Amino acid sequence: MKVSGADPRRARLDAEILAWMKESPFPSAPDEDRFERLAREVFRFQFEHCEPYGRFCRARGATPDSIGSWRDIPAVPTGAFKELALRSFPEALEAKTFRTSGTTAARRGELHLDTVSLYEASLMPTLRHFLFPDLAVGDRMLLRILAPAPSELPDSSLSHMFGCALAAIGSPASRFDVSAGNLQSEPLMACLEAASERLEPVALCGTAFAFVHLLEAFGSRSPLRLPLGSRVMETGGFKGRTRELSRDTLYAEIERLLGVPQNCILNQYGMTELGSQFYDSVLAEPASPRRKLGPAWTRVRIVDPETGDDAGPEAVGALVIHDLANTGSVAAILTADLGRQIDVPGREPGFEVLGREPDAEARGCSIAAELMIAT
Amino acid sequence: MNDERATVASIAAARERLAAGREGLRGRSRQQTLDSLCALLERFREPSSKLREQLEAELPGVAGFHPATVREGLVRALEGYSGDALRALVERELRGVEPAIPGGFPQTSVLLAGSIPMPSILSLLSPLLLHSPVLAKTASRDPLTARLFAASLRELDPELGRCLEVVSFPGEDDESTQAFLAAGCVLASGSDETLAAVRMRLQPATRLVAYGHRLSLAAIGPEALLEDDLAPLAERLAVDVALWDQLGCLSPVAILCECPNATGVDALASALATALAAAEERWPRGDPGDAARAEIRHAREEAEMRRAAGRDVAVLSDAGSCWTVVREEDLAWRSTPLHRFVRIHPSRDRRSLLAAIEKLAPHLAAVAVAGFGAQQSQVAEALARLGASRICAPGTLQTPPLAWHHDGQPLLLPLMRLTDLEPPL
């Protein structure tokens, strides 16, 4: 496995983080000291090797020597990934570029990588922990993916992730069910019906919007009762789509038409700019309230949108994610999403992402320029 | 005020009342109706009227604007909303159809949107001018204007007042929506998505008059930017940005500057920042909500990041999120969070400036133009060709004449049924 580029400091950092990923992705108690030390080292490295980021931090008076803790590390807005190539390695070493989805008219965010080793090492234990906690090592399961295959969308991190999942735990009948931009609903329906008859559990994973298409494909068909042990993972939103559903409605419809109970339906919160993902806790911690959790090498801050300071308990704020899997880029990311911390006594706190209500009406009749040029 | 959620049954009952109201208009002169609607408009215009006072007092609470901003927005916008202006508009549009006989549909359903009162006022009175009874659905952000309009009309002219029914129900109530849209004519305002959904639900014979979401811009020429003192221009632009918190389709989201060097653009950005700070003192911005605050922070940080990467970008803003000026490096469009967040784009030449505007052409409303000297009219013609429905001076974007061709359309003609009466053989 290629670990990273030529820089020995970077190679050592990657090796340490990879070791953590293999060793204890979900410890019973978070290892704060380890995260603090590695986050500072990653910051120092990126501060020195990603020039625009270094200048951005200096302009805020934040340097590796001045920060008090990882919480003081400046976060780069996801929008900057649409404008700048944020690499902490020489361009010549670039091995992979993931791009955000979007139209040709709109700018697309790009994550530049010199290695996918951390990305892949982060995603698999996380996916196993949250989506397949009941699957023994070496066991396989029927996976149907409501997204395009990596061969069709090589620059999609989501397709790449699903490709890794399929290779690692998919049974022979597992496959991608979106091609040429369309959900291939007939073969998928046939597969689901057959799985129901032979009582084989299915894991259906894909974009939220692809699930809307699947539900529409039912038409006048009778609802299915997918076998016990089946699960659904959806991700992404509806931006730019003609039809939007609230998450509650989507889950209720999935339960009604596929027979998967809502406590077996979960959302993955991830983005192209991040190397790690967060998942609803419902399968990993069925007895605890639904909240989003991530692996040990990530931290989430919920900050006051105006001041950037930590929002109070229960307060709504902007989500800032620190992800040590992002060593080749920038580890601290300011998202455009709002969230709120969810505390559970005796358990690791998580968070919820507060989406904009699909039917929320604008106060005025003006509209953001980007949306206009994208439509 | 009846704020009850409407149902299919209550909408049907309202339609019956409207049908009876229409019968009551038989034999009534259009002039009498025009007089009543002119009188109603004057009530909106008169700052000391009960109607105006109620609108000023209650709109901030429901729409999220600061009271001072609402007051100033109404003072400026309603100044031109006179009875005389309405009479002139009716004269202009009805005379144009002669010798055809103009008429309205048996009923017009009016789907209101947004939280700025003036478009709602015009949407409500236009079908009534044609004696077409109106079933109006309030906007969730402004349940007030339509109900105040209806109550005042009933008081002024009970007979005409019986031709307006106001209902409220959530947009996801499919059955009520279907019942609401079952009219000969539907006048709908809203986002492109809303209008597409409305269009899909209409009977083929129903006429749809649609007003979509739009944006406005300012285009500033070299002569303005070479002025020693840019403060007067900046103050006018700040008024355009600050009123209605930049949320109306007449609010400029960007200012494009034709300038051979960066100095003038920098100076305008600086002057605009000063003017927006002063505007915040006089007309504080309302509460934009957490999502907009987060978007503003995100957009500011994104611009700062580009600056850190060596791009020629500057961010001028207050300590909170009340106003932001981003002096851009180029003409590329970037997302705009609104709520008094404006980007200033430099352009070396006019062709590039117009080419940039052309990308937004399908959504263009108004353009405030200044500083092109003798070539001002050529610039205006070029903008008109791109689809701008209004070209005006900076500082007047928020005060369109009542007869403005919103979305490039006449006000009454799209709502009319015309009958051509030919002489017997």
mmCIF file of C-alpha atoms in Angstrom, chain B residues 78-372:
data_model
loop_
_atom_site.group_PDB
_atom_site.id
_atom_site.type_symbol
_atom_site.label_atom_id
_atom_site.label_comp_id
_atom_site.label_asym_id
_atom_site.label_seq_id
_atom_site.Cartn_x
_atom_site.Cartn_y
_atom_site.Cartn_z
ATOM 1 C CA LEU B 78 -45.553 53.290 -1.792
ATOM 2 C CA GLU B 79 -44.738 56.868 -2.695
ATOM 3 C CA GLY B 80 -45.480 56.051 -6.311
ATOM 4 C CA TYR B 81 -48.497 53.876 -5.520
ATOM 5 C CA SER B 82 -51.047 56.632 -6.001
ATOM 6 C CA GLY B 83 -54.560 56.499 -7.325
ATOM 7 C CA ASP B 84 -53.424 58.640 -10.229
ATOM 8 C CA ALA B 85 -50.671 56.169 -11.093
ATOM 9 C CA LEU B 86 -53.203 53.347 -11.089
ATOM 10 C CA ARG B 87 -55.591 55.319 -13.288
ATOM 11 C CA ALA B 88 -52.763 56.013 -15.740
ATOM 12 C CA LEU B 89 -51.864 52.341 -15.839
ATOM 13 C CA VAL B 90 -55.444 51.260 -16.492
ATOM 14 C CA GLU B 91 -55.788 53.883 -19.183
ATOM 15 C CA ARG B 92 -52.577 52.744 -20.856
ATOM 16 C CA GLU B 93 -53.378 49.059 -20.845
ATOM 17 C CA LEU B 94 -57.093 49.223 -21.660
ATOM 18 C CA ARG B 95 -56.700 51.769 -24.392
ATOM 19 C CA GLY B 96 -54.198 49.465 -26.046
ATOM 20 C CA VAL B 97 -56.800 46.736 -26.586
ATOM 21 C CA GLU B 98 -59.508 48.878 -28.169
ATOM 22 C CA PRO B 99 -61.780 48.128 -29.962
ATOM 23 C CA ALA B 100 -61.821 44.709 -28.308
ATOM 24 C CA ILE B 101 -63.977 44.373 -25.194
ATOM 25 C CA PRO B 102 -61.834 43.589 -22.155
ATOM 26 C CA GLY B 103 -63.051 41.333 -19.424
ATOM 27 C CA GLY B 104 -61.795 39.223 -16.578
ATOM 28 C CA PHE B 105 -62.104 35.539 -15.810
ATOM 29 C CA PRO B 106 -65.051 34.358 -13.678
ATOM 30 C CA GLN B 107 -62.495 33.852 -10.925
ATOM 31 C CA THR B 108 -58.758 34.328 -10.538
ATOM 32 C CA SER B 109 -56.719 32.401 -7.994
ATOM 33 C CA VAL B 110 -53.810 34.455 -6.727
ATOM 34 C CA LEU B 111 -50.897 32.593 -5.158
ATOM 35 C CA LEU B 112 -48.879 35.086 -3.147
ATOM 36 C CA ALA B 113 -45.213 34.693 -2.184
ATOM 37 C CA GLY B 114 -42.486 36.388 -0.209
ATOM 38 C CA SER B 115 -42.863 38.993 2.480
ATOM 39 C CA ILE B 116 -42.662 42.272 0.603
ATOM 40 C CA PRO B 117 -46.149 43.867 0.435
ATOM 41 C CA MET B 118 -46.084 45.761 -2.865
ATOM 42 C CA PRO B 119 -46.126 42.787 -5.267
ATOM 43 C CA SER B 120 -48.981 41.296 -3.222
ATOM 44 C CA ILE B 121 -50.993 44.506 -3.407
ATOM 45 C CA LEU B 122 -50.646 44.611 -7.187
ATOM 46 C CA SER B 123 -51.465 40.927 -7.567
ATOM 47 C CA LEU B 124 -54.679 41.378 -5.582
ATOM 48 C CA LEU B 125 -55.989 44.506 -7.237
ATOM 49 C CA SER B 126 -55.205 43.614 -10.855
ATOM 50 C CA PRO B 127 -57.898 40.934 -11.354
ATOM 51 C CA LEU B 128 -60.379 43.040 -9.385
ATOM 52 C CA LEU B 129 -59.873 45.909 -11.839
ATOM 53 C CA LEU B 130 -61.176 43.510 -14.493
ATOM 54 C CA HIS B 131 -64.111 42.445 -12.282
ATOM 55 C CA SER B 132 -62.594 39.032 -11.798
ATOM 56 C CA PRO B 133 -63.207 37.888 -8.214
ATOM 57 C CA VAL B 134 -60.043 36.830 -6.427
ATOM 58 C CA LEU B 135 -59.322 33.814 -4.261
ATOM 59 C CA ALA B 136 -55.943 34.598 -2.694
ATOM 60 C CA LYS B 137 -53.632 32.263 -0.817
ATOM 61 C CA THR B 138 -51.375 34.099 1.581
ATOM 62 C CA ALA B 139 -47.616 33.662 1.614
ATOM 63 C CA SER B 140 -46.369 31.837 4.691
ATOM 64 C CA ARG B 141 -43.938 34.707 5.267
ATOM 65 C CA ASP B 142 -46.639 37.355 4.934
ATOM 66 C CA PRO B 143 -50.087 36.333 6.087
ATOM 67 C CA LEU B 144 -50.795 40.005 6.736
ATOM 68 C CA THR B 145 -50.912 42.103 3.567
ATOM 69 C CA ALA B 146 -53.701 40.203 1.822
ATOM 70 C CA ARG B 147 -55.922 40.155 4.905
ATOM 71 C CA LEU B 148 -55.411 43.858 5.564
ATOM 72 C CA PHE B 149 -56.139 44.567 1.901
ATOM 73 C CA ALA B 150 -59.356 42.522 2.074
ATOM 74 C CA ALA B 151 -60.572 44.083 5.322
ATOM 75 C CA SER B 152 -59.933 47.591 4.091
ATOM 76 C CA LEU B 153 -61.632 46.902 0.771
ATOM 77 C CA ARG B 154 -64.729 45.549 2.526
ATOM 78 C CA GLU B 155 -64.849 48.700 4.579
ATOM 79 C CA LEU B 156 -64.401 50.981 1.576
ATOM 80 C CA ASP B 157 -66.588 49.162 -0.887
ATOM 81 C CA PRO B 158 -68.554 46.226 0.529
ATOM 82 C CA GLU B 159 -69.827 45.206 -2.899
ATOM 83 C CA LEU B 160 -66.312 44.877 -4.313
ATOM 84 C CA GLY B 161 -65.062 43.521 -1.004
ATOM 85 C CA ARG B 162 -67.283 40.471 -1.524
ATOM 86 C CA CYS B 163 -65.146 39.664 -4.574
ATOM 87 C CA LEU B 164 -62.033 38.922 -2.555
ATOM 88 C CA GLU B 165 -61.528 35.872 -0.370
ATOM 89 C CA VAL B 166 -58.259 35.183 1.411
ATOM 90 C CA VAL B 167 -57.246 31.671 2.448
ATOM 91 C CA SER B 168 -54.218 30.068 4.068
ATOM 92 C CA PHE B 169 -53.053 26.471 3.970
ATOM 93 C CA PRO B 170 -49.681 24.745 3.807
ATOM 94 C CA GLY B 171 -48.183 24.195 0.373
ATOM 95 C CA GLU B 172 -47.975 20.440 0.952
ATOM 96 C CA ASP B 173 -51.769 20.195 1.369
ATOM 97 C CA ASP B 174 -52.359 18.654 -2.060
ATOM 98 C CA GLU B 175 -56.149 18.576 -1.917
ATOM 99 C CA SER B 176 -56.526 22.193 -0.887
ATOM 100 C CA THR B 177 -53.933 23.214 -3.469
ATOM 101 C CA GLN B 178 -55.860 21.423 -6.180
ATOM 102 C CA ALA B 179 -59.114 23.073 -5.124
ATOM 103 C CA PHE B 180 -57.397 26.444 -4.976
ATOM 104 C CA LEU B 181 -55.938 26.111 -8.472
ATOM 105 C CA ALA B 182 -59.271 25.136 -10.062
ATOM 106 C CA ALA B 183 -59.916 28.547 -11.592
ATOM 107 C CA GLY B 184 -60.040 30.027 -15.077
ATOM 108 C CA CYS B 185 -56.950 32.065 -14.347
ATOM 109 C CA VAL B 186 -54.130 31.590 -11.871
ATOM 110 C CA LEU B 187 -51.723 34.384 -11.012
ATOM 111 C CA ALA B 188 -48.793 32.766 -9.222
ATOM 112 C CA SER B 189 -45.626 34.143 -7.674
ATOM 113 C CA GLY B 190 -42.831 31.985 -6.305
ATOM 114 C CA SER B 191 -39.683 30.067 -6.995
ATOM 115 C CA ASP B 192 -39.116 28.261 -10.275
ATOM 116 C CA GLU B 193 -39.867 24.999 -8.450
ATOM 117 C CA THR B 194 -43.164 26.327 -7.096
ATOM 118 C CA LEU B 195 -44.226 27.604 -10.500
ATOM 119 C CA ALA B 196 -43.307 24.309 -12.170
ATOM 120 C CA ALA B 197 -45.408 22.454 -9.595
ATOM 121 C CA VAL B 198 -48.337 24.831 -10.162
ATOM 122 C CA ARG B 199 -48.073 24.432 -13.931
ATOM 123 C CA MET B 200 -48.248 20.651 -13.615
ATOM 124 C CA ARG B 201 -51.475 20.817 -11.632
ATOM 125 C CA LEU B 202 -53.453 23.147 -13.855
ATOM 126 C CA GLN B 203 -56.215 22.151 -16.207
ATOM 127 C CA PRO B 204 -55.120 22.692 -19.810
ATOM 128 C CA ALA B 205 -57.600 25.528 -20.285
ATOM 129 C CA THR B 206 -56.470 27.455 -17.216
ATOM 130 C CA ARG B 207 -54.438 30.549 -17.913
ATOM 131 C CA LEU B 208 -51.301 30.873 -15.806
ATOM 132 C CA VAL B 209 -49.715 34.250 -15.230
ATOM 133 C CA ALA B 210 -46.446 33.525 -13.457
ATOM 134 C CA TYR B 211 -43.917 35.717 -11.693
ATOM 135 C CA GLY B 212 -40.759 33.778 -10.855
ATOM 136 C CA HIS B 213 -37.834 34.507 -8.622
ATOM 137 C CA ARG B 214 -35.488 37.058 -10.113
ATOM 138 C CA LEU B 215 -32.380 38.993 -9.247
ATOM 139 C CA SER B 216 -31.160 42.488 -9.923
ATOM 140 C CA LEU B 217 -27.754 44.016 -10.457
ATOM 141 C CA ALA B 218 -25.987 47.338 -10.691
ATOM 142 C CA ALA B 219 -23.743 48.188 -13.632
ATOM 143 C CA ILE B 220 -21.394 51.081 -13.007
ATOM 144 C CA GLY B 221 -19.425 52.691 -15.794
ATOM 145 C CA PRO B 222 -15.977 54.288 -15.790
ATOM 146 C CA GLU B 223 -17.216 57.861 -15.528
ATOM 147 C CA ALA B 224 -18.810 57.198 -12.145
ATOM 148 C CA LEU B 225 -15.752 55.371 -10.860
ATOM 149 C CA LEU B 226 -13.419 58.210 -11.796
ATOM 150 C CA GLU B 227 -15.295 60.639 -9.540
ATOM 151 C CA ASP B 228 -13.237 61.967 -6.644
ATOM 152 C CA ASP B 229 -16.029 61.357 -4.188
ATOM 153 C CA LEU B 230 -17.758 58.017 -4.541
ATOM 154 C CA ALA B 231 -19.773 58.422 -1.354
ATOM 155 C CA PRO B 232 -22.994 59.680 -3.029
ATOM 156 C CA LEU B 233 -23.054 56.740 -5.454
ATOM 157 C CA ALA B 234 -22.212 54.306 -2.663
ATOM 158 C CA GLU B 235 -25.007 55.676 -0.485
ATOM 159 C CA ARG B 236 -27.524 55.148 -3.266
ATOM 160 C CA LEU B 237 -26.294 51.601 -3.846
ATOM 161 C CA ALA B 238 -26.454 50.945 -0.104
ATOM 162 C CA VAL B 239 -30.133 51.932 -0.088
ATOM 163 C CA ASP B 240 -30.785 49.434 -2.883
ATOM 164 C CA VAL B 241 -28.995 46.679 -0.963
ATOM 165 C CA ALA B 242 -30.278 47.458 2.518
ATOM 166 C CA LEU B 243 -33.995 47.884 1.916
ATOM 167 C CA TRP B 244 -35.942 44.663 2.403
ATOM 168 C CA ASP B 245 -32.607 43.194 3.513
ATOM 169 C CA GLN B 246 -31.688 42.467 -0.113
ATOM 170 C CA LEU B 247 -34.396 39.818 -0.340
ATOM 171 C CA GLY B 248 -36.542 41.308 -3.082
ATOM 172 C CA CYS B 249 -36.129 40.616 -6.771
ATOM 173 C CA LEU B 250 -35.223 44.302 -7.136
ATOM 174 C CA SER B 251 -32.349 43.993 -4.676
ATOM 175 C CA PRO B 252 -28.929 44.001 -6.330
ATOM 176 C CA VAL B 253 -26.904 40.888 -5.565
ATOM 177 C CA ALA B 254 -23.847 42.167 -7.399
ATOM 178 C CA ILE B 255 -22.330 45.371 -8.686
ATOM 179 C CA LEU B 256 -20.407 45.122 -11.928
ATOM 180 C CA CYS B 257 -17.896 47.856 -12.592
ATOM 181 C CA GLU B 258 -16.363 48.726 -15.921
ATOM 182 C CA CYS B 259 -13.056 50.187 -14.928
ATOM 183 C CA PRO B 260 -9.650 50.129 -16.592
ATOM 184 C CA ASN B 261 -7.880 49.802 -13.257
ATOM 185 C CA ALA B 262 -8.634 48.406 -9.842
ATOM 186 C CA THR B 263 -8.404 51.716 -8.010
ATOM 187 C CA GLY B 264 -11.933 52.852 -8.758
ATOM 188 C CA VAL B 265 -13.392 49.479 -7.826
ATOM 189 C CA ASP B 266 -11.483 49.428 -4.548
ATOM 190 C CA ALA B 267 -12.651 52.933 -3.781
ATOM 191 C CA LEU B 268 -16.269 52.025 -4.511
ATOM 192 C CA ALA B 269 -16.027 48.907 -2.327
ATOM 193 C CA SER B 270 -14.669 50.974 0.515
ATOM 194 C CA ALA B 271 -17.321 53.684 0.102
ATOM 195 C CA LEU B 272 -20.058 51.070 -0.086
ATOM 196 C CA ALA B 273 -18.830 49.456 3.111
ATOM 197 C CA THR B 274 -19.045 52.828 4.847
ATOM 198 C CA ALA B 275 -22.516 53.414 3.437
ATOM 199 C CA LEU B 276 -23.779 49.975 4.465
ATOM 200 C CA ALA B 277 -22.462 50.547 7.978
ATOM 201 C CA ALA B 278 -24.390 53.821 8.077
ATOM 202 C CA ALA B 279 -27.491 52.130 6.653
ATOM 203 C CA GLU B 280 -27.271 49.562 9.442
ATOM 204 C CA GLU B 281 -27.525 52.401 11.945
ATOM 205 C CA ARG B 282 -30.658 53.812 10.329
ATOM 206 C CA TRP B 283 -32.346 50.664 9.095
ATOM 207 C CA PRO B 284 -30.973 47.678 11.001
ATOM 208 C CA ARG B 285 -31.064 44.366 9.262
ATOM 209 C CA GLY B 286 -33.657 41.900 10.522
ATOM 210 C CA ASP B 287 -32.934 38.482 11.938
ATOM 211 C CA PRO B 288 -31.752 36.368 9.012
ATOM 212 C CA GLY B 289 -31.830 33.086 10.929
ATOM 213 C CA ASP B 290 -29.004 30.678 11.701
ATOM 214 C CA ALA B 291 -28.835 29.207 8.203
ATOM 215 C CA ALA B 292 -28.264 32.591 6.560
ATOM 216 C CA ARG B 293 -25.738 33.574 9.240
ATOM 217 C CA ALA B 294 -23.840 30.367 8.549
ATOM 218 C CA GLU B 295 -23.950 30.999 4.798
ATOM 219 C CA ILE B 296 -22.621 34.525 5.298
ATOM 220 C CA ARG B 297 -19.749 33.295 7.416
ATOM 221 C CA HIS B 298 -19.007 30.561 4.920
ATOM 222 C CA ALA B 299 -18.997 32.967 1.964
ATOM 223 C CA ARG B 300 -16.775 35.457 3.797
ATOM 224 C CA GLU B 301 -14.310 32.739 4.782
ATOM 225 C CA GLU B 302 -14.283 31.389 1.248
ATOM 226 C CA ALA B 303 -13.350 34.834 -0.078
ATOM 227 C CA GLU B 304 -10.688 35.206 2.630
ATOM 228 C CA MET B 305 -9.262 31.873 1.580
ATOM 229 C CA ARG B 306 -8.972 33.036 -2.020
ATOM 230 C CA ARG B 307 -7.254 36.172 -0.772
ATOM 231 C CA ALA B 308 -4.826 33.995 1.170
ATOM 232 C CA ALA B 309 -4.126 32.115 -2.046
ATOM 233 C CA GLY B 310 -2.920 35.330 -3.597
ATOM 234 C CA ARG B 311 -6.078 36.234 -5.471
ATOM 235 C CA ASP B 312 -6.998 39.899 -5.712
ATOM 236 C CA VAL B 313 -10.020 39.740 -3.402
ATOM 237 C CA ALA B 314 -11.020 41.924 -0.464
ATOM 238 C CA VAL B 315 -13.648 41.345 2.204
ATOM 239 C CA LEU B 316 -15.138 44.323 4.024
ATOM 240 C CA SER B 317 -17.695 43.584 6.679
ATOM 241 C CA ASP B 318 -19.011 44.344 10.128
ATOM 242 C CA ALA B 319 -18.011 42.255 13.132
ATOM 243 C CA GLY B 320 -21.275 40.339 13.041
ATOM 244 C CA SER B 321 -23.107 39.328 9.889
ATOM 245 C CA CYS B 322 -25.118 42.490 9.166
ATOM 246 C CA TRP B 323 -23.356 43.582 6.002
ATOM 247 C CA THR B 324 -20.596 42.343 3.720
ATOM 248 C CA VAL B 325 -18.886 43.714 0.638
ATOM 249 C CA VAL B 326 -16.642 41.330 -1.291
ATOM 250 C CA ARG B 327 -14.512 43.035 -3.904
ATOM 251 C CA GLU B 328 -14.086 40.237 -6.382
ATOM 252 C CA GLU B 329 -11.158 39.533 -8.645
ATOM 253 C CA ASP B 330 -13.163 38.752 -11.756
ATOM 254 C CA LEU B 331 -16.633 38.483 -13.269
ATOM 255 C CA ALA B 332 -17.305 34.881 -12.205
ATOM 256 C CA TRP B 333 -20.641 34.497 -10.413
ATOM 257 C CA ARG B 334 -20.456 33.080 -6.945
ATOM 258 C CA SER B 335 -23.190 32.199 -4.516
ATOM 259 C CA THR B 336 -24.644 35.131 -2.646
ATOM 260 C CA PRO B 337 -26.175 34.578 0.781
ATOM 261 C CA LEU B 338 -28.218 37.828 0.469
ATOM 262 C CA HIS B 339 -29.192 39.597 3.741
ATOM 263 C CA ARG B 340 -26.948 42.542 2.758
ATOM 264 C CA PHE B 341 -24.092 40.597 1.206
ATOM 265 C CA VAL B 342 -22.986 42.132 -2.060
ATOM 266 C CA ARG B 343 -20.153 41.363 -4.431
ATOM 267 C CA ILE B 344 -18.404 43.989 -6.553
ATOM 268 C CA HIS B 345 -16.939 42.641 -9.777
ATOM 269 C CA PRO B 346 -14.387 44.469 -11.904
ATOM 270 C CA SER B 347 -14.540 44.334 -15.664
ATOM 271 C CA ARG B 348 -11.905 45.716 -17.979
ATOM 272 C CA ASP B 349 -14.321 46.289 -20.810
ATOM 273 C CA ARG B 350 -17.997 46.536 -21.549
ATOM 274 C CA ARG B 351 -18.198 43.437 -23.668
ATOM 275 C CA SER B 352 -17.026 41.260 -20.776
ATOM 276 C CA LEU B 353 -19.413 43.017 -18.415
ATOM 277 C CA LEU B 354 -22.404 42.364 -20.676
ATOM 278 C CA ALA B 355 -21.276 38.797 -21.331
ATOM 279 C CA ALA B 356 -21.256 38.165 -17.584
ATOM 280 C CA ILE B 357 -24.778 39.561 -17.223
ATOM 281 C CA GLU B 358 -25.918 37.436 -20.145
ATOM 282 C CA LYS B 359 -25.306 34.315 -18.050
ATOM 283 C CA LEU B 360 -28.052 35.453 -15.705
ATOM 284 C CA ALA B 361 -30.324 36.723 -18.451
ATOM 285 C CA PRO B 362 -33.223 34.297 -17.901
ATOM 286 C CA HIS B 363 -33.499 35.462 -14.296
ATOM 287 C CA LEU B 364 -32.750 39.130 -14.673
ATOM 288 C CA ALA B 365 -35.150 41.694 -13.228
ATOM 289 C CA ALA B 366 -33.702 45.194 -12.938
ATOM 290 C CA VAL B 367 -30.325 46.788 -13.484
ATOM 291 C CA ALA B 368 -29.273 50.041 -11.860
ATOM 292 C CA VAL B 369 -27.018 51.849 -14.313
ATOM 293 C CA ALA B 370 -24.722 54.825 -13.870
ATOM 294 C CA GLY B 371 -21.464 56.217 -15.138
ATOM 295 C CA PHE B 372 -21.575 55.342 -18.817
#
